Amino acid sequence: MTPEEKSIMADMFYFLRDHNDPPAVGTEACTAFWERAVKDIGSLVGTKWNNHPLAMDLGIALYGYIEKKCKAKGGGST
């Protein structure tokens, strides 16, 4: 694993750590949570990692994962 790949993995770990407890769909906190999540993942993937393929794949996967957690809490969609 290259140093760049290690750094991407670390960034994605921290993204998941910071976004691991999404609020239920339909709550007031839901919109703010997703606005922050979109901004943060966009900053990592697009800005910091310049759309590196690993960052893009992991970013999409983690975003989808926390979306599933959110839906499971509220039974809806974001």
Short mmCIF file of C-alpha atoms in Angstrom, two decimals:
data_model
loop_
_atom_site.label_atom_id
_atom_site.label_comp_id
_atom_site.label_asym_id
_atom_site.label_seq_id
_atom_site.Cartn_x
_atom_site.Cartn_y
_atom_site.Cartn_z
CA MET A 1 0.00 0.00 0.00
CA THR A 2 1.41 3.38 -0.99
CA PRO A 3 1.66 6.29 1.46
CA GLU A 4 -1.06 8.04 -0.56
CA GLU A 5 -3.39 5.04 -0.25
CA LYS A 6 -2.72 4.86 3.49
CA SER A 7 -3.60 8.54 3.85
CA ILE A 8 -6.82 8.10 1.87
CA MET A 9 -7.81 5.13 4.04
CA ALA A 10 -7.11 7.16 7.17
CA ASP A 11 -9.19 10.08 5.91
CA MET A 12 -12.09 7.77 5.11
CA PHE A 13 -11.82 6.17 8.55
CA TYR A 14 -12.09 9.60 10.14
CA PHE A 15 -15.00 10.53 7.88
CA LEU A 16 -16.90 7.44 9.02
CA ARG A 17 -15.97 8.09 12.64
CA ASP A 18 -17.32 11.63 12.41
CA HIS A 19 -20.52 10.66 10.56
CA ASN A 20 -21.27 7.27 12.10
CA ASP A 21 -24.46 8.17 13.95
CA PRO A 22 -26.86 9.76 11.46
CA PRO A 23 -30.18 11.04 12.76
CA ALA A 24 -33.41 9.43 11.65
CA VAL A 25 -35.00 10.61 8.43
CA GLY A 26 -37.61 13.26 9.08
CA THR A 27 -35.89 14.82 12.07
CA GLU A 28 -34.69 18.40 12.14
CA ALA A 29 -31.13 17.22 12.58
CA CYS A 30 -31.31 15.11 9.42
CA THR A 31 -30.91 17.96 6.93
CA ALA A 32 -27.98 19.49 8.78
CA PHE A 33 -26.29 16.10 9.08
CA TRP A 34 -26.52 15.41 5.34
CA GLU A 35 -25.42 18.90 4.36
CA ARG A 36 -22.30 18.41 6.46
CA ALA A 37 -21.72 14.86 5.18
CA VAL A 38 -21.95 15.98 1.53
CA LYS A 39 -19.62 18.91 2.16
CA ASP A 40 -17.11 16.78 4.05
CA ILE A 41 -16.98 13.90 1.57
CA GLY A 42 -16.80 16.35 -1.33
CA SER A 43 -13.88 18.12 0.31
CA LEU A 44 -12.04 14.86 0.83
CA VAL A 45 -12.68 13.24 -2.52
CA GLY A 46 -12.69 16.24 -4.83
CA THR A 47 -10.52 18.80 -3.17
CA LYS A 48 -7.98 16.95 -1.05
CA TRP A 49 -7.61 13.81 -3.16
CA ASN A 50 -8.36 15.30 -6.58
CA ASN A 51 -10.86 12.54 -7.42
CA HIS A 52 -8.35 9.76 -6.79
CA PRO A 53 -10.08 6.48 -7.76
CA LEU A 54 -9.64 4.96 -4.28
CA ALA A 55 -11.01 8.07 -2.57
CA MET A 56 -13.96 8.15 -4.95
CA ASP A 57 -14.84 4.48 -4.45
CA LEU A 58 -14.50 4.62 -0.68
CA GLY A 59 -16.33 7.94 -0.45
CA ILE A 60 -19.29 6.59 -2.36
CA ALA A 61 -19.32 3.39 -0.32
CA LEU A 62 -19.17 5.17 3.03
CA TYR A 63 -21.81 7.70 2.03
CA GLY A 64 -24.11 4.86 1.00
CA TYR A 65 -23.41 3.01 4.22
CA ILE A 66 -24.36 5.91 6.47
CA GLU A 67 -27.42 6.54 4.31
CA LYS A 68 -28.57 2.97 5.00
CA LYS A 69 -28.04 3.54 8.73
CA CYS A 70 -30.10 6.73 8.54
CA LYS A 71 -32.93 5.01 6.68
CA ALA A 72 -32.94 2.14 9.16
CA LYS A 73 -33.56 4.62 11.98
CA GLY A 74 -36.33 6.50 10.23
CA GLY A 75 -37.67 4.16 7.58
CA GLY A 76 -37.42 6.73 4.77
CA SER A 77 -35.00 8.35 2.41
CA THR A 78 -32.81 11.43 2.68
#
